[in-house]
mmCIF file of C-alpha atoms and ligand atoms in Angstrom:
data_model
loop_
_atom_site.group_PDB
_atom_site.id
_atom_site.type_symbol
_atom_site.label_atom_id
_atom_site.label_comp_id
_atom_site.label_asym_id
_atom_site.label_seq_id
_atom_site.Cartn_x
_atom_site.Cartn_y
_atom_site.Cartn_z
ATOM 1 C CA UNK C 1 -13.939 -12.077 -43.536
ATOM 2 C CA UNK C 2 -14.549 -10.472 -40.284
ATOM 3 C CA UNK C 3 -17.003 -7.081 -40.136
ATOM 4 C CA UNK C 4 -15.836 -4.275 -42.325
ATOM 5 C CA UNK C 5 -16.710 -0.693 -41.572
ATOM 6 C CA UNK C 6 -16.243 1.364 -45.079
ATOM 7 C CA UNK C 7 -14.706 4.403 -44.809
ATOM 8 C CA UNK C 8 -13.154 4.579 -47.774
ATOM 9 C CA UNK C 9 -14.213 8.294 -49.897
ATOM 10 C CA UNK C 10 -16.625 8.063 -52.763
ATOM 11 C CA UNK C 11 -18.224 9.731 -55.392
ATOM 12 C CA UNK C 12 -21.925 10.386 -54.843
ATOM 13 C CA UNK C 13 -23.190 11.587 -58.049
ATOM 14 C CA UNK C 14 -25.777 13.561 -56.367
ATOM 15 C CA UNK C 15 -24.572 17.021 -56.406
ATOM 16 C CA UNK C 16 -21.879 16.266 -53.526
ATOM 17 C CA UNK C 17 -18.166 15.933 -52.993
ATOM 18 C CA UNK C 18 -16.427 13.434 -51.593
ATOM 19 C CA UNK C 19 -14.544 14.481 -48.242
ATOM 20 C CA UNK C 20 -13.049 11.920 -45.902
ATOM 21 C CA UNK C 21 -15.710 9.565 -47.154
ATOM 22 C CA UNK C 22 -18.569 11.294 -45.461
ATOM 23 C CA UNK C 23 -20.878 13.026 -47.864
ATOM 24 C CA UNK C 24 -21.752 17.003 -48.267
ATOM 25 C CA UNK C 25 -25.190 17.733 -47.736
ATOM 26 C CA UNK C 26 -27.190 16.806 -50.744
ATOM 27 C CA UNK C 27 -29.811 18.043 -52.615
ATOM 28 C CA UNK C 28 -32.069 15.033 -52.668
ATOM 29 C CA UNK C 29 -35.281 14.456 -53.789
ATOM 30 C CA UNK C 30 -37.229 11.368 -52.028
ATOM 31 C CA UNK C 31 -39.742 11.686 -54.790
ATOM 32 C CA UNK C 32 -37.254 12.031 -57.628
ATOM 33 C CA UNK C 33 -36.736 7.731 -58.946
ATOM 34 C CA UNK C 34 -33.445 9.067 -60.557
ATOM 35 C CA UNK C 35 -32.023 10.212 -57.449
ATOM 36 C CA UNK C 36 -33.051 6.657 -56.147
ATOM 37 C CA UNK C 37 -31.065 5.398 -58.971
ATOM 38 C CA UNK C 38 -28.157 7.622 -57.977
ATOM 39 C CA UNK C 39 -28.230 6.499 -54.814
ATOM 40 C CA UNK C 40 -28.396 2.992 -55.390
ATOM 41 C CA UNK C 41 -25.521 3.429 -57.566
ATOM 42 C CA UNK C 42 -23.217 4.904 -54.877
ATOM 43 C CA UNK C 43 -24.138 1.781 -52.788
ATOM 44 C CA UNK C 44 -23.303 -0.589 -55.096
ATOM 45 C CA UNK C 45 -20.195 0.823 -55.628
ATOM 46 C CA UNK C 46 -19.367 1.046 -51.921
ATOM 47 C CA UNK C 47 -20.210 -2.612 -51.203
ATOM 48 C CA UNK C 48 -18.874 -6.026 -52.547
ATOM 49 C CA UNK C 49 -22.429 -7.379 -53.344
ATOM 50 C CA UNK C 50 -21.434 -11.234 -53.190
ATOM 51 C CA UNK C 51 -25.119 -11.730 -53.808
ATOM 52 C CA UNK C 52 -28.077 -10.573 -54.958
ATOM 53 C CA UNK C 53 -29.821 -9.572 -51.239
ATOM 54 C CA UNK C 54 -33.068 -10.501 -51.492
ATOM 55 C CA UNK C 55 -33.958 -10.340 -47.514
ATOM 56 C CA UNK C 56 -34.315 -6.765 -45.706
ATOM 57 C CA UNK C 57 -34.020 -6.170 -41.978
ATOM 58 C CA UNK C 58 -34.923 -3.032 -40.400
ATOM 59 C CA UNK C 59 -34.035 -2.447 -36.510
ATOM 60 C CA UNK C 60 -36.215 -0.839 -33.898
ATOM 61 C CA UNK C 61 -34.623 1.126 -30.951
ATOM 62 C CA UNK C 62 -32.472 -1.040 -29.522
ATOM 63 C CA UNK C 63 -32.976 -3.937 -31.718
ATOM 64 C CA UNK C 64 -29.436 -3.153 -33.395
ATOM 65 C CA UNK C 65 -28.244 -6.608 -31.987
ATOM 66 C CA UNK C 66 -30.107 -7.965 -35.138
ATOM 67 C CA UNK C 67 -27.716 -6.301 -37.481
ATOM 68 C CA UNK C 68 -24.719 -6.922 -35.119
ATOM 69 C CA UNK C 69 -25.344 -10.658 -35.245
ATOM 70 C CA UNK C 70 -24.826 -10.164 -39.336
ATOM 71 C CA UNK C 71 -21.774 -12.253 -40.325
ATOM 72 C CA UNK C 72 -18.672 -11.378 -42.930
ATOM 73 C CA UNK C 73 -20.481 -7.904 -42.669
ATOM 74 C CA UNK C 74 -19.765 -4.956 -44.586
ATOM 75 C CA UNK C 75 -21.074 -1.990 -42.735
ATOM 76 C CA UNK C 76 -22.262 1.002 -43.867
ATOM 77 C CA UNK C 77 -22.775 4.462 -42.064
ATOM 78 C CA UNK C 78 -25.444 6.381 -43.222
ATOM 79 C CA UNK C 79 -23.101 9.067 -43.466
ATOM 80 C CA UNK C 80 -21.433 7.720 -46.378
ATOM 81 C CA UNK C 81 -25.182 7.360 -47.921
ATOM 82 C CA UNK C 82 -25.519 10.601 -49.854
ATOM 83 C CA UNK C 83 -28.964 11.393 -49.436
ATOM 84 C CA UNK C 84 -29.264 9.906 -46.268
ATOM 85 C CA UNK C 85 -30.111 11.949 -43.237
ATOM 86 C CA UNK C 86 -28.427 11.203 -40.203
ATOM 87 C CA UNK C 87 -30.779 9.621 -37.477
ATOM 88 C CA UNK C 88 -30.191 11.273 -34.304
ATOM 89 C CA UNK C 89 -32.769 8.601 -32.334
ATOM 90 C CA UNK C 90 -30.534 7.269 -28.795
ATOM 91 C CA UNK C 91 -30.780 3.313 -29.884
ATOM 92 C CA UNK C 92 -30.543 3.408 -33.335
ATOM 93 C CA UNK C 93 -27.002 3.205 -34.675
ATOM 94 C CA UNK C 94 -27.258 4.664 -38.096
ATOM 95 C CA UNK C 95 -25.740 1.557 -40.382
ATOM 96 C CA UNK C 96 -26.069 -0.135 -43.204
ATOM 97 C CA UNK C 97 -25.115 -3.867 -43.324
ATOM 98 C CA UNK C 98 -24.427 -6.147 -46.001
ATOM 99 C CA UNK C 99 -23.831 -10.223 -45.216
ATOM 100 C CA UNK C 100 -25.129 -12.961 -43.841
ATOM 101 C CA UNK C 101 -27.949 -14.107 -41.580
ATOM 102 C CA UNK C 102 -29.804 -17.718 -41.048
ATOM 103 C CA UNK C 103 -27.645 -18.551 -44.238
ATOM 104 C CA UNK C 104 -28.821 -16.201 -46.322
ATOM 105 C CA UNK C 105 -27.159 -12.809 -47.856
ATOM 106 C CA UNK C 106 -29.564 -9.955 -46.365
ATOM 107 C CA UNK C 107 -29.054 -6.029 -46.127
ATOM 108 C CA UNK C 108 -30.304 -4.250 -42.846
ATOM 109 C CA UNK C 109 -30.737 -0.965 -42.125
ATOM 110 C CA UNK C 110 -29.665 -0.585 -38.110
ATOM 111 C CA UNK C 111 -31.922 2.563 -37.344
ATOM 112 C CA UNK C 112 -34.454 3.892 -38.930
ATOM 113 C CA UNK C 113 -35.931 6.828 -39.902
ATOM 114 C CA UNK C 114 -38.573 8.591 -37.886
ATOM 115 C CA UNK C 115 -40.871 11.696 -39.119
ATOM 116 C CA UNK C 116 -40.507 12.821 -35.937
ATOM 117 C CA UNK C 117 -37.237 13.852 -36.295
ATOM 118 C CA UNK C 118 -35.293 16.953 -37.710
ATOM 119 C CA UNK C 119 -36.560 17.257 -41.616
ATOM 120 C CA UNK C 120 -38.014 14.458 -42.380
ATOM 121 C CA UNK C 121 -40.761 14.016 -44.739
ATOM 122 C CA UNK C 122 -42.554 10.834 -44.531
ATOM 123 C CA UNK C 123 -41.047 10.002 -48.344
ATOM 124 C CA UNK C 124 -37.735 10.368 -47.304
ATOM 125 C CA UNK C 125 -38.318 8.273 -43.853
ATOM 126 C CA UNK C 126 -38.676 5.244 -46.370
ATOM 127 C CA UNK C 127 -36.406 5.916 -49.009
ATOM 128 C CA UNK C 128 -34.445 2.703 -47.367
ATOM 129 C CA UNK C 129 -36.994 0.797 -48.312
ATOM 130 C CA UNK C 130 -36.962 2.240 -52.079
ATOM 131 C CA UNK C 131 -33.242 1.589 -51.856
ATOM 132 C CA UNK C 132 -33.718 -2.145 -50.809
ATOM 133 C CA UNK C 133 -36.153 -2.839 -53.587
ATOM 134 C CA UNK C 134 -32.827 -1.267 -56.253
ATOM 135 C CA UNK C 135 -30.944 -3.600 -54.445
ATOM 136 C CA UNK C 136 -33.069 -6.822 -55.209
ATOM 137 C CA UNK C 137 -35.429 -7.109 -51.983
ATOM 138 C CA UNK C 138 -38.204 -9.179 -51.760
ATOM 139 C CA UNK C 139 -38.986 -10.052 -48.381
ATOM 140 C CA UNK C 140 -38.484 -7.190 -45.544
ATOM 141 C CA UNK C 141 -38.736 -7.626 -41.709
ATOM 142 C CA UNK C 142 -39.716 -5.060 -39.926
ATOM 143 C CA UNK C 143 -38.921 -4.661 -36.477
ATOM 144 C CA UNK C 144 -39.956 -2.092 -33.612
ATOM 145 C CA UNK C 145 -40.474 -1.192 -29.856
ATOM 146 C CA UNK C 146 -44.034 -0.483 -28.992
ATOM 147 C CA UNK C 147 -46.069 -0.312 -26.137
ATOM 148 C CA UNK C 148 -48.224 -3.055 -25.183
ATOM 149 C CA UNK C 149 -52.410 -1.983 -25.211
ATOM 150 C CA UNK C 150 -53.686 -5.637 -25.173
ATOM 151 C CA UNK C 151 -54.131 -6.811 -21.319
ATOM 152 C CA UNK C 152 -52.431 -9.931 -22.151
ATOM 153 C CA UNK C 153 -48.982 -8.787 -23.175
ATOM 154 C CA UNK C 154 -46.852 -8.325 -20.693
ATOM 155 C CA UNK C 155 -43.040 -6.332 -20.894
ATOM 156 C CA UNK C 156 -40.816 -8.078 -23.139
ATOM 157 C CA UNK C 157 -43.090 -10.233 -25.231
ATOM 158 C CA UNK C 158 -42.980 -10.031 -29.170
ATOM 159 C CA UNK C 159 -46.317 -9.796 -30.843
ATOM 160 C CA UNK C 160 -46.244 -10.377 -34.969
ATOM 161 C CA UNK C 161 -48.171 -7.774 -36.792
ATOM 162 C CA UNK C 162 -50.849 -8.618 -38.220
ATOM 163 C CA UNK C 163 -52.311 -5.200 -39.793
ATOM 164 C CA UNK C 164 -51.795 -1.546 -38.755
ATOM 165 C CA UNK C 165 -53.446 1.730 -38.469
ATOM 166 C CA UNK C 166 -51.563 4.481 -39.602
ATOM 167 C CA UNK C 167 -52.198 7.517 -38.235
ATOM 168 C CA UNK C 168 -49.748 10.099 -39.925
ATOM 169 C CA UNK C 169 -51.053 8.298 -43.441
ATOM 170 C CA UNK C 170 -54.462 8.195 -42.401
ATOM 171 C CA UNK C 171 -54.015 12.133 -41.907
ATOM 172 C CA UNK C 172 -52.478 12.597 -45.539
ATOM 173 C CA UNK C 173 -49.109 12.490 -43.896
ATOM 174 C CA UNK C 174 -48.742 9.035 -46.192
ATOM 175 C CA UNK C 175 -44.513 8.381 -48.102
ATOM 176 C CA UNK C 176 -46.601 8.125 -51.110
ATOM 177 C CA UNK C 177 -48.183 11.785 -51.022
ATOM 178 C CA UNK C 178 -47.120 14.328 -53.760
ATOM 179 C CA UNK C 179 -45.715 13.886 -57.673
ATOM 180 C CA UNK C 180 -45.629 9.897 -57.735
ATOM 181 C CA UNK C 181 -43.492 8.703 -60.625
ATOM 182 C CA UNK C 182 -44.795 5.137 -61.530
ATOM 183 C CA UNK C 183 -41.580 3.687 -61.978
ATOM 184 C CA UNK C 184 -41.608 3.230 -57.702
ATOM 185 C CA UNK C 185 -45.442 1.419 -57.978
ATOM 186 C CA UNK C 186 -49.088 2.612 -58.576
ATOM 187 C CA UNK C 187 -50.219 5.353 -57.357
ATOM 188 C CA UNK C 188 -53.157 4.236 -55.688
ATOM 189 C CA UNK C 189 -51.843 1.045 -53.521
ATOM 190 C CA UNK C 190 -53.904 -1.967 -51.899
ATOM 191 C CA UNK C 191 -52.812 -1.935 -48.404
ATOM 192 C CA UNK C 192 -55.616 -5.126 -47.447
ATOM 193 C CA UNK C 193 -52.756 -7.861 -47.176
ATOM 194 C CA UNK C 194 -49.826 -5.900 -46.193
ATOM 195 C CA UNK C 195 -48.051 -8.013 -43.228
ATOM 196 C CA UNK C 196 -47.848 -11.648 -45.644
ATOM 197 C CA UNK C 197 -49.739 -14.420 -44.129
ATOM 198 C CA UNK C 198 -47.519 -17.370 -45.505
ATOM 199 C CA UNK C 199 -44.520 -15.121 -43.500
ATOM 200 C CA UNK C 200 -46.681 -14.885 -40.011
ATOM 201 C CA UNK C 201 -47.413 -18.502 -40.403
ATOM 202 C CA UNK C 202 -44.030 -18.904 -40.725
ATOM 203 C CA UNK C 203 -42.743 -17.188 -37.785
ATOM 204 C CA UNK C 204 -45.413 -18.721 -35.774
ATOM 205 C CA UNK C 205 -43.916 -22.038 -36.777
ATOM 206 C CA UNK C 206 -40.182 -20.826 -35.437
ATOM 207 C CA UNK C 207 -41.907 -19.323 -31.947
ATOM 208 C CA UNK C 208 -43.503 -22.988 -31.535
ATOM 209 C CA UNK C 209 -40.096 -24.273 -31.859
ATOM 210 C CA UNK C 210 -37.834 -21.681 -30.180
ATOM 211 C CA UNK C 211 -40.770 -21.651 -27.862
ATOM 212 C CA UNK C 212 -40.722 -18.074 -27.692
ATOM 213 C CA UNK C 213 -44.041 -16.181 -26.816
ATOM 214 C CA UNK C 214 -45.480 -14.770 -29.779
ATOM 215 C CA UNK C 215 -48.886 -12.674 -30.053
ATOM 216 C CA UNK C 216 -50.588 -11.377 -32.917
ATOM 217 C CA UNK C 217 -52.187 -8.107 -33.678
ATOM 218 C CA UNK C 218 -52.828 -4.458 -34.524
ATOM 219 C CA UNK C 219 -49.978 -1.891 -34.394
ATOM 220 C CA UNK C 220 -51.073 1.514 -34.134
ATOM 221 C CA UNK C 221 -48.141 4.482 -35.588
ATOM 222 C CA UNK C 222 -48.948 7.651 -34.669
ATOM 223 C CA UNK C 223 -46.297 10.651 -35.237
ATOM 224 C CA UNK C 224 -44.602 11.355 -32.021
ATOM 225 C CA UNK C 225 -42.128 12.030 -30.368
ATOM 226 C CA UNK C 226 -44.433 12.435 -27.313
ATOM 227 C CA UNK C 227 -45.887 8.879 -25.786
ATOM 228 C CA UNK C 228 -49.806 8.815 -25.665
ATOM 229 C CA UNK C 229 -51.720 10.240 -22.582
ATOM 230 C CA UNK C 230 -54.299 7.602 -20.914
ATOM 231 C CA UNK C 231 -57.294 9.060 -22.779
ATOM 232 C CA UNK C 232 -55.310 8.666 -26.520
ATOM 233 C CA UNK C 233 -54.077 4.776 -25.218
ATOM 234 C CA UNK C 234 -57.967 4.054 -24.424
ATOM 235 C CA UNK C 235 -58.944 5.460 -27.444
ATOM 236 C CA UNK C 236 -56.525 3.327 -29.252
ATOM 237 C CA UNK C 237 -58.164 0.213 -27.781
ATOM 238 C CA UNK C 238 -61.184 1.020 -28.380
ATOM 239 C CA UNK C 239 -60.523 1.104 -32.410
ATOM 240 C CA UNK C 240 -58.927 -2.180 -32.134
ATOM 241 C CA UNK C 241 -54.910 -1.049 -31.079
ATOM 242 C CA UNK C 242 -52.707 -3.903 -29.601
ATOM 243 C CA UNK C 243 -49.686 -2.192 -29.585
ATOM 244 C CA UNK C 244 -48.712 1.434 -30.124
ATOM 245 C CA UNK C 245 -45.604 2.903 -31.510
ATOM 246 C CA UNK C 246 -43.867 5.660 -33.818
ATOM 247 C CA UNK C 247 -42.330 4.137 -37.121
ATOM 248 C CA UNK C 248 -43.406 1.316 -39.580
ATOM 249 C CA UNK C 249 -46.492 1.731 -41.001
ATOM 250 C CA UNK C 250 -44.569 4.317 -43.908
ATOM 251 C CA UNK C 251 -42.096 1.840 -44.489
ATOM 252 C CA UNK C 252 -44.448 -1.078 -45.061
ATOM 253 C CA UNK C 253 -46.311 1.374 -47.311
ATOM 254 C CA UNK C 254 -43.952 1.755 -49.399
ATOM 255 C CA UNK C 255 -42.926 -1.745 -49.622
ATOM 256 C CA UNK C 256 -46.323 -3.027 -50.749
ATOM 257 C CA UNK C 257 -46.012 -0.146 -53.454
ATOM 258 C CA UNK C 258 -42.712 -2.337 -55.047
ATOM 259 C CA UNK C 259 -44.386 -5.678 -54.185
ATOM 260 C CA UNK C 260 -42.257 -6.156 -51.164
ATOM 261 C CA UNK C 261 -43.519 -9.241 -49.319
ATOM 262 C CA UNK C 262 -43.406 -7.839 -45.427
ATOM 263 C CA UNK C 263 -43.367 -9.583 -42.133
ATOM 264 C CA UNK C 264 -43.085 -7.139 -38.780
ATOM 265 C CA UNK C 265 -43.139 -8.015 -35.295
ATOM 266 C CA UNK C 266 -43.391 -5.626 -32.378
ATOM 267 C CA UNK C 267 -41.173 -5.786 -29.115
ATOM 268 C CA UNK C 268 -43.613 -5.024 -26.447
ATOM 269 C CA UNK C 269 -40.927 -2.676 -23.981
ATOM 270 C CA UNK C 270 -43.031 -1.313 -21.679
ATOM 271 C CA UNK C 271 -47.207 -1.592 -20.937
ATOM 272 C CA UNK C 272 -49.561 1.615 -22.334
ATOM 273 C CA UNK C 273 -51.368 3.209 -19.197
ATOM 274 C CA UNK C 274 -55.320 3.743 -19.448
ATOM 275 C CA UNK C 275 -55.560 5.599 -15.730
ATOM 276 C CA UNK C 276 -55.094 9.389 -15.895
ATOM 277 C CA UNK C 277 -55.389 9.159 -11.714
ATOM 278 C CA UNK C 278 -52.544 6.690 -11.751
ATOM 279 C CA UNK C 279 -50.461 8.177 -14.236
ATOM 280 C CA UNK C 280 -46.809 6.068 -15.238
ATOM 281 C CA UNK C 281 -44.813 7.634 -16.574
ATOM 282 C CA UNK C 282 -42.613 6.269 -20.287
ATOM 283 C CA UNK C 283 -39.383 6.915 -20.873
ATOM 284 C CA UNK C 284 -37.276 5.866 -23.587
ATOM 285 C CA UNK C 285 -34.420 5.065 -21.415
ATOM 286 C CA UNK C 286 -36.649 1.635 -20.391
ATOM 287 C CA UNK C 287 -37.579 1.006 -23.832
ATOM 288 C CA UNK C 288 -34.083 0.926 -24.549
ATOM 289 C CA UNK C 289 -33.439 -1.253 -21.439
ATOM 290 C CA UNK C 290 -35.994 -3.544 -22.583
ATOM 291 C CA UNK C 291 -34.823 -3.924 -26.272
ATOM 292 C CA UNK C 292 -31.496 -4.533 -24.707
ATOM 293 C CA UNK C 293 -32.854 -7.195 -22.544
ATOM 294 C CA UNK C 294 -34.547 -8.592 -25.736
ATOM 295 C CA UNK C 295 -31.801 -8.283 -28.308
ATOM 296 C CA UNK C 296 -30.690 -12.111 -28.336
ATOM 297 C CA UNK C 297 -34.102 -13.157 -28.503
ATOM 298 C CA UNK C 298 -34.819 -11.269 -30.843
ATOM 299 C CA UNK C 299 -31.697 -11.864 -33.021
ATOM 300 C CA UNK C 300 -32.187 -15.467 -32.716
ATOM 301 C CA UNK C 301 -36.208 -15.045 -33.574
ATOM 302 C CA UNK C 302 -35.266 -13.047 -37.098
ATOM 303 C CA UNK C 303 -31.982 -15.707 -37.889
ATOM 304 C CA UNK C 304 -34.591 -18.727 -37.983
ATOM 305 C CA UNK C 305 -37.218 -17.108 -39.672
ATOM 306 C CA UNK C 306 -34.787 -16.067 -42.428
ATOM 307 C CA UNK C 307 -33.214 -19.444 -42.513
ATOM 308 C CA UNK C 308 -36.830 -20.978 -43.198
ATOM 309 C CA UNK C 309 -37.776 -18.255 -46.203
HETATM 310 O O1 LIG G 1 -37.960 2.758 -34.236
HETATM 311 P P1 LIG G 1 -38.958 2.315 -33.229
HETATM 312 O O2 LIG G 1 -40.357 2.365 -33.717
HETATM 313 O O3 LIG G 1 -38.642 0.946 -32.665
HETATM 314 O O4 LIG G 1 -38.844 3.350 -32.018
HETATM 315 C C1 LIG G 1 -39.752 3.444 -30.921
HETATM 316 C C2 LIG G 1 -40.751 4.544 -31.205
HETATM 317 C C3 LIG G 1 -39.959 5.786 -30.868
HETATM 318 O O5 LIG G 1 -39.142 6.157 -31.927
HETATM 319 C C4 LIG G 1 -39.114 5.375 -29.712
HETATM 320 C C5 LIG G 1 -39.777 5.699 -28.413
HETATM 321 O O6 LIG G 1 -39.111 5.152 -27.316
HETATM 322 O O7 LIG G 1 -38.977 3.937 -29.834
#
């Protein structure tokens, strides 16, 4: 079958109409596990699940080339999601894609959710991630564009994460914050082994073979949408940052609340300054550029790793 955008109308069962299969804006509650259910629900009946998909993807900016590489894909706009907000993020294409990858029948989101943008609450930046657990997910890649802190990176390497500080959660800004119904995990969650070491292992294996440069370490998430001034990057380094960014951390939360198993990897896309006298400036025009220049890499990176799962 060759790739299938769904357009078709639906029902969403969350206090919408259907019209022209794009939903009416809906009252839902990220906190609220029956309006996960609800949502689920309208998935399931937009989608031919052939199989149970037990492997998520989620693309950073401009790492949409992972979900394009999907095969027999079934393809999802967010629009037709009710509950879903729209992401408005240049670089991150707003889909959701059913099919196969490295042999396996995944679901990836391509684009993500930022609590930067327009109404977000950190709860309902990872309700994807809720949604993928519904669907039968137990092993989620994560994928983003970060700036590089660590001297050795240079533009366009990939560096696995191996743990994370997250600022916005650190701050009480955390997707678990408010009335937590149990049903979507404990309250109080372990975050010590969040980024599985059997997965990094794993994906250091495939780099060795692909012979793809790999690093490991610390991404850093703070909230955005501004890029950090010399003085925050040197502070970062100092507490043990190795590459900064805007997204992940809330999703990986929330996936080690459901027992997700999680593997992430950071594009490095352009190279944090520490110099306030020889300022450079960011833009995300060359992160873009550089995710571009990445995305076959990077597609072929994620297809062996999910092959070897
Ligand atoms: O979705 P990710 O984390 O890959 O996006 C990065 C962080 C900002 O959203 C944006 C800045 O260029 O790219």
């Amino acid at each position: 079958m060759s790739n299938t955008a769904l357009t078709n109308g639906h029902t969403n069962g969350i206090n919408g109409t259907t019209q022209n299969g794009v939903h009416d804006k809906v009252d839902f509650d990220p906190r609220s596990y029956d309006d996960l259910i609800m949502l689920t629900e309208s998935v399931r009946r937009q989608v031919d699940l052939k199989e149970v998909p037990t492997i998520g993807i989620i693309c950073g900016s401009g790492l949409g080339k992972i979900g394009d590489c999907i095969k027999d894909a079934q393809i999802l706009p967010f629009k037709q999601i009710p509950g879903f907000p729209t992401t408005h993020v240049i670089g991150h294409k707003g889909n959701l894609i059913f099919g196969y990858l490295g042999g396996k029948f995944v679901v990836c989101l391509q684009g993500r959710f930022h609590p930067y943008e327009h109404g977000m609450d950190l709860a309902l930046c990872a309700t994807p991630v809720r949604l993928m657990h519904q669907l039968g997910v137990k092993n989620l890649i994560v994928s983003n564009a970060a700036g590089g802190v660590n001297p050795k990176f240079n533009y366009g390497d990939l560096m696995l994460i191996k743990d994370h500080i997250f600022m916005p959660g650190l701050c009480g800004f955390s997707p678990l914050v408010g009335v937590n119904d149990p049903r979507f995990g404990p309250r109080f969650v372990s975050i010590h082994d969040a980024y599985d070491r059997q997965l990094r292992q794993l994906a250091q294996n495939v780099a060795k073979d692909l012979k793809i440069v790999l690093h490991e370490g610390t991404y850093v998430m703070s909230g955005g949408p501004q890029y950090e001034t010399p003085a925050e990057v040197v502070f970062f380094k100092t507490v043990g940052a190795d590459a900064l960014g805007m997204s992940t951390c809330h999703e990986v939360t929330v996936a080690r609340q459901c027992g997700i198993r999680v593997f992430g990897f950071s594009l490095i896309t352009n190279i944090a300054n520490t110099d306030a006298d020889n300022s450079v400036e960011v833009t995300h025009e060359e992160v873009l550029e550089a995710a571009r220049e990445a995305g076959d890499h990077a597609c072929t990176f994620v297809t062996e790793i999910i092959s070897r799962v």
